[in-house]
Short mmCIF file of C-alpha atoms in Angstrom, two decimals:
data_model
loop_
_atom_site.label_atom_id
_atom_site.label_comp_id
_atom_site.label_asym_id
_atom_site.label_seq_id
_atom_site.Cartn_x
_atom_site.Cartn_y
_atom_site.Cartn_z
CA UNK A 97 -17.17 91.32 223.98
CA UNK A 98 -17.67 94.45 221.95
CA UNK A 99 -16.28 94.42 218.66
CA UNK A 100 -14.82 97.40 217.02
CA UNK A 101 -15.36 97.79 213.15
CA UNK A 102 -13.80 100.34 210.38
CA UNK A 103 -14.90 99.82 206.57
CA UNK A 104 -12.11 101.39 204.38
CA UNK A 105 -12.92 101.27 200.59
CA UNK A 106 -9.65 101.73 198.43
CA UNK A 107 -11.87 103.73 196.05
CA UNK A 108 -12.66 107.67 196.74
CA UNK A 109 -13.56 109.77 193.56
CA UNK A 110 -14.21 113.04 195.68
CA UNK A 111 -10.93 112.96 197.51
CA UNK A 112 -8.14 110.23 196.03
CA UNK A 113 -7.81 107.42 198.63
CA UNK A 114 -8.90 109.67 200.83
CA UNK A 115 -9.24 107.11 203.73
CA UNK A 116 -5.31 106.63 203.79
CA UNK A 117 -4.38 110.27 203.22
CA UNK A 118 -2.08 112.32 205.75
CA UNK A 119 -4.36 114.73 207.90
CA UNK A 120 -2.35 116.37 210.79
CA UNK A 121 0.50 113.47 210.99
CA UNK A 122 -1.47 110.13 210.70
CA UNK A 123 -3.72 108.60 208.02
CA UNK A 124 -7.10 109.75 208.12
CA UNK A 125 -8.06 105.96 209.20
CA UNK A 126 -6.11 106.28 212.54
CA UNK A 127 -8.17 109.09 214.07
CA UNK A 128 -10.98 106.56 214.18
CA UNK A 129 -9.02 103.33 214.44
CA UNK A 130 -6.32 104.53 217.51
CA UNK A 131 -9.84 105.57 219.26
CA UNK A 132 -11.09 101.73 218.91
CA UNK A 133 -7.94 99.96 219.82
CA UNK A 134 -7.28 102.34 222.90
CA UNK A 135 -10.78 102.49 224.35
CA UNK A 136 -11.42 100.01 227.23
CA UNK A 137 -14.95 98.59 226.50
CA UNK A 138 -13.68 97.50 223.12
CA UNK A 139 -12.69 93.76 223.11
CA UNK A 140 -11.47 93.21 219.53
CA UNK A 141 -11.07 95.24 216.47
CA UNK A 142 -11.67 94.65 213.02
CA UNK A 143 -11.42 96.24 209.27
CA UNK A 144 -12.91 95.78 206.22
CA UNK A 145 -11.27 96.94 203.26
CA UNK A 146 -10.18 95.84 199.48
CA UNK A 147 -6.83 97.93 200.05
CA UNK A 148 -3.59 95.77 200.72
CA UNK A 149 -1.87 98.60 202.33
CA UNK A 150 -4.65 99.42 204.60
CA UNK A 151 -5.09 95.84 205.84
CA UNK A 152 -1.57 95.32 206.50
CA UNK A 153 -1.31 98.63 208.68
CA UNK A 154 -4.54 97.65 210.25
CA UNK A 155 -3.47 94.03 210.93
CA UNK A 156 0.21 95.57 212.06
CA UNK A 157 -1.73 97.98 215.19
CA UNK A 158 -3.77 94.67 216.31
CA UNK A 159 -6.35 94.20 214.36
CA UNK A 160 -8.37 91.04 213.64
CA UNK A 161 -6.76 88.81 210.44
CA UNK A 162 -9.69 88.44 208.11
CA UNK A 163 -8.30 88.60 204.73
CA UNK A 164 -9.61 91.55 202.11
CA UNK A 165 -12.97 92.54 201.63
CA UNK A 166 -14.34 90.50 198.75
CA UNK A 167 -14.71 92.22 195.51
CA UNK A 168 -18.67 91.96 195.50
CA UNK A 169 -18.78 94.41 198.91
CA UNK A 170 -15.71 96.75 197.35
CA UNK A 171 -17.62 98.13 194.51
CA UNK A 172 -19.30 101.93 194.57
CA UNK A 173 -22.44 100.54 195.05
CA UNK A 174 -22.14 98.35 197.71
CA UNK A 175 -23.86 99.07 200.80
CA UNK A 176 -22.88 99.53 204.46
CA UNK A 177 -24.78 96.88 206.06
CA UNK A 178 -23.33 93.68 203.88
CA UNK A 179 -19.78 95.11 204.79
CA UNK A 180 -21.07 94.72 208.43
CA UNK A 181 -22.44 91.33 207.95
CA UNK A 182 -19.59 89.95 206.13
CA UNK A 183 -16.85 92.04 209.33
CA UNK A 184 -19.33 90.23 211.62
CA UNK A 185 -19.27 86.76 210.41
CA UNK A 186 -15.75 86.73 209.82
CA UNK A 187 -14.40 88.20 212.78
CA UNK A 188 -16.66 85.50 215.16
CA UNK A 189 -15.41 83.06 213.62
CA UNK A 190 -11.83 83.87 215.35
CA UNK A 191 -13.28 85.09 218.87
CA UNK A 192 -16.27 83.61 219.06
CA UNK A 193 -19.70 85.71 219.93
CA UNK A 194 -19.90 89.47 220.11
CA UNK A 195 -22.24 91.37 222.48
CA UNK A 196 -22.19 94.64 220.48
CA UNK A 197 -20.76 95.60 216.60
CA UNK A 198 -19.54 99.08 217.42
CA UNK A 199 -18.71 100.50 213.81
CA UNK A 200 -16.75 104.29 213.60
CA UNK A 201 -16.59 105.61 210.59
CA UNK A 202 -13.49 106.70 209.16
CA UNK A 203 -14.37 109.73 207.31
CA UNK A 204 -15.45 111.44 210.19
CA UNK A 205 -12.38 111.82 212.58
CA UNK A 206 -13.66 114.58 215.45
CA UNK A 207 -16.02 112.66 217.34
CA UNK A 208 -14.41 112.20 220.84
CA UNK A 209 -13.12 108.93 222.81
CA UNK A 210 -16.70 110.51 225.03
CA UNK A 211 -18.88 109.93 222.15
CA UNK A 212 -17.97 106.04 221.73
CA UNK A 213 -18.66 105.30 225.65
CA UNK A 214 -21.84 107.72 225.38
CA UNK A 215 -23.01 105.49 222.52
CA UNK A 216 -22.12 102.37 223.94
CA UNK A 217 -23.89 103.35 227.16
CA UNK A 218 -27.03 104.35 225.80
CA UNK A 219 -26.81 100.93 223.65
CA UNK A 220 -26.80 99.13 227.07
CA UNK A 221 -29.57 100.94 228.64
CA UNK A 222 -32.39 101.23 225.68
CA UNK A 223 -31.11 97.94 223.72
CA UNK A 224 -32.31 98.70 220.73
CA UNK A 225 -31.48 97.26 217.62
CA UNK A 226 -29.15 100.07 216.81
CA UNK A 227 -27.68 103.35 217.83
CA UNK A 228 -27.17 105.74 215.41
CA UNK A 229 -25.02 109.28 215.50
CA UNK A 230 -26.75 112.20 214.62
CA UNK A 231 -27.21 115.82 215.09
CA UNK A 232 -29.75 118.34 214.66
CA UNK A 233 -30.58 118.83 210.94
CA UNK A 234 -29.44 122.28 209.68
CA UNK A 235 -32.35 122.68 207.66
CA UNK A 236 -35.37 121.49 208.05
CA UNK A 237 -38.38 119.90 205.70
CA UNK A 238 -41.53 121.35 207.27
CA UNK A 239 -39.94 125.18 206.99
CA UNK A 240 -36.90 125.56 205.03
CA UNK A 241 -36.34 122.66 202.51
CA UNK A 242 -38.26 123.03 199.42
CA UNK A 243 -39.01 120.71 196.16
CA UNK A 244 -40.30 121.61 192.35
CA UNK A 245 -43.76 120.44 191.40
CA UNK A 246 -44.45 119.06 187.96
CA UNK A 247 -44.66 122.93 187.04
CA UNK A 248 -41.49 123.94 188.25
CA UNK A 249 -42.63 125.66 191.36
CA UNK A 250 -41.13 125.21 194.58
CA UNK A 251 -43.11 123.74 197.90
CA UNK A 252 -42.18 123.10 201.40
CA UNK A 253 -41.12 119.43 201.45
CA UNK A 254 -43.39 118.69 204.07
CA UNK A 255 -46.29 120.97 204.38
CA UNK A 256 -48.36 121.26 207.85
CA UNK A 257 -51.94 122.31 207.88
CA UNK A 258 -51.50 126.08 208.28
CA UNK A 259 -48.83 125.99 207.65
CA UNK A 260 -45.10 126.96 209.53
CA UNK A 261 -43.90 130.25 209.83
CA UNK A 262 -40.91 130.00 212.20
CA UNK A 263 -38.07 127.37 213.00
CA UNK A 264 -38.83 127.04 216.25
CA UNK A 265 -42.22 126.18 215.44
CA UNK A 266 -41.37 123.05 212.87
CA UNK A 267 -40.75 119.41 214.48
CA UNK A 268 -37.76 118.23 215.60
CA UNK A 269 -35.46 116.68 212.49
CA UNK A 270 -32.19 114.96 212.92
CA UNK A 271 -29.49 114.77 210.25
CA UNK A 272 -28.54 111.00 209.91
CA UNK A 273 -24.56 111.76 210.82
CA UNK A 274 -21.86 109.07 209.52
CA UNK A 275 -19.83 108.84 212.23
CA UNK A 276 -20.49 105.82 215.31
CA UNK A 277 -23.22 103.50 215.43
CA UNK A 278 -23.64 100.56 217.88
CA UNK A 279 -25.73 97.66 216.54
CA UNK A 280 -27.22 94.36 217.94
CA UNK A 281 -25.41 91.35 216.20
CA UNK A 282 -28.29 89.27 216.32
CA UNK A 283 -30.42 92.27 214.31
CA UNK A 284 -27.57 92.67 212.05
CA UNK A 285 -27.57 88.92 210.84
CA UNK A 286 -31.10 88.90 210.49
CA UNK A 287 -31.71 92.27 208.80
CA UNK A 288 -31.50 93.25 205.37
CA UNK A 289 -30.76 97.56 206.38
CA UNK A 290 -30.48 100.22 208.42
CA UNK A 291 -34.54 101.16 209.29
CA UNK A 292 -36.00 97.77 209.99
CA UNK A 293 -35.37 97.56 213.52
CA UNK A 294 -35.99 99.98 216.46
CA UNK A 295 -32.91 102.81 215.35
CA UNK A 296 -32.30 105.37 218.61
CA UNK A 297 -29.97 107.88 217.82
CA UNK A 298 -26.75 108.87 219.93
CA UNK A 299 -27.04 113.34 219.81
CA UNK A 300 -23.61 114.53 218.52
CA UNK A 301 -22.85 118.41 218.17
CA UNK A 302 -22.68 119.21 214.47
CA UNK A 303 -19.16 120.34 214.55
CA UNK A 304 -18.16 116.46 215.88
CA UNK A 305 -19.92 115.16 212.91
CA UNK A 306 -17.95 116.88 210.06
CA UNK A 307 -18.10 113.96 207.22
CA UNK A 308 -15.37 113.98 204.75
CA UNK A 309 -16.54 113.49 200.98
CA UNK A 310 -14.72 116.04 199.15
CA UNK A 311 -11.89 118.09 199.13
CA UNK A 312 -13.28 121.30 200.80
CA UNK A 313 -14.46 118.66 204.04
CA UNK A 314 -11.12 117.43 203.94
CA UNK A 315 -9.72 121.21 204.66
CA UNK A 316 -12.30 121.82 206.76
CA UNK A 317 -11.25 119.05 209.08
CA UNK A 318 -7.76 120.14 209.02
CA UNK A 319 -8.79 123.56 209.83
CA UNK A 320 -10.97 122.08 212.86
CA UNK A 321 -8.31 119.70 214.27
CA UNK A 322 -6.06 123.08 214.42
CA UNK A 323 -8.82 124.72 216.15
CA UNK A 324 -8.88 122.08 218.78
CA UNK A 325 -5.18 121.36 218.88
CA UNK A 326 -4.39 125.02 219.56
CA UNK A 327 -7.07 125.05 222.12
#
């Protein structure tokens, strides 16, 4: 049984309920949430959210009845993994034992129904404790990222003896990308975050990873879904 997860916060201060909002005929939710309940290795589905409307249009398309998210995991600073936790525990509790906590998130609707099996795959055949999306980091802390000393002057984040003088010549970085992660249930329960297990990551071109946090993402993604739509 794979279990299929969406957290949807009723809160958004860079775009108003952005998670509900109308992007190219559907709420933003249902790019992610259609790809769950239509893709054949997921078993159940589930989401977390403080937002009445939300969890009655989730529970409507098939989703598991767990009640709203309580107000302790609904709050700004509240952190991903406790949402899992509490998805995780609730949701066995109606079907019994999960063999994978497949979580999309909904602010990033252009991954492909591809990426989800991809992840799941690779789940199966490392078994770590987690697989995370990401994509190669457009800039890059050994070359082109730089920080202020205590003087004000600026240094490369993170210098190399001698010293790098070309891209290709830095290490590889990966930009952590919100968008599908597959995690071991057992590490989740006993786990307090993210980075204290073995984390793989799932490669995802950076166009697929588009996360939306503010209004120009949001017409970004609308201008990429036209892309694709138009061919």
């Amino acid at each position: 049984m794979i279990l299929g997860h969406i957290g949807a916060r009723k809160g958004s201060k860079g775009v108003p309920r952005k998670n509900f909002r109308m992007i190219h005929g559907k709420p933003l939710i249902d790019w992610s949430l259609d790809q769950l309940l239509e893709h054949p290795l997921v078993g159940a589905v589930v989401v977390s959210t403080d937002d009445e409307e939300i969890y009655d249009h989730a529970v409507a398309k098939g989703c598991l009845k767990i009640g709203l998210r309580p107000a302790h995991l609904a709050t700004d600073t509240a952190g991903k993994w406790g949402v899992w936790q509490h998805a995780l525990e609730s949701s066995e509790r109606l079907i019994g034992p999960v063999e994978a906590f497949l979580d999309l998130d909904c602010t990033s609707p252009l991954r492909l129904p591809e990426d989800i099996t991809a992840a799941l795959e690779l789940f199966r055949a490392e078994r770590p404790d987690m697989v995370m999306s990401c994509c190669e980091a457009r800039k890059n802390p050994y070359f082109n990222l730089v920080e202020p000393d205590a003087t004000g002057a600026l240094h490369v984040s993170k210098p190399l003896p001698g010293g790098v003088v070309a891209r290709q010549q830095a290490p590889v970085v990966y930009e952590h990308a919100a968008s599908t992660y597959v995690v071991d249930p057992a590490y989740l329960k006993r786990s307090k975050g993210l980075w204290e297990g073995r984390v793989i990551p799932y490669l995802m071109p950076p166009e697929r990873c588009v996360d939306i946090d503010t209004p120009f993402d949001f017409r970004l993604v609308e201008f990429l879904m036209q892309e694709a739509k138009n061919g």
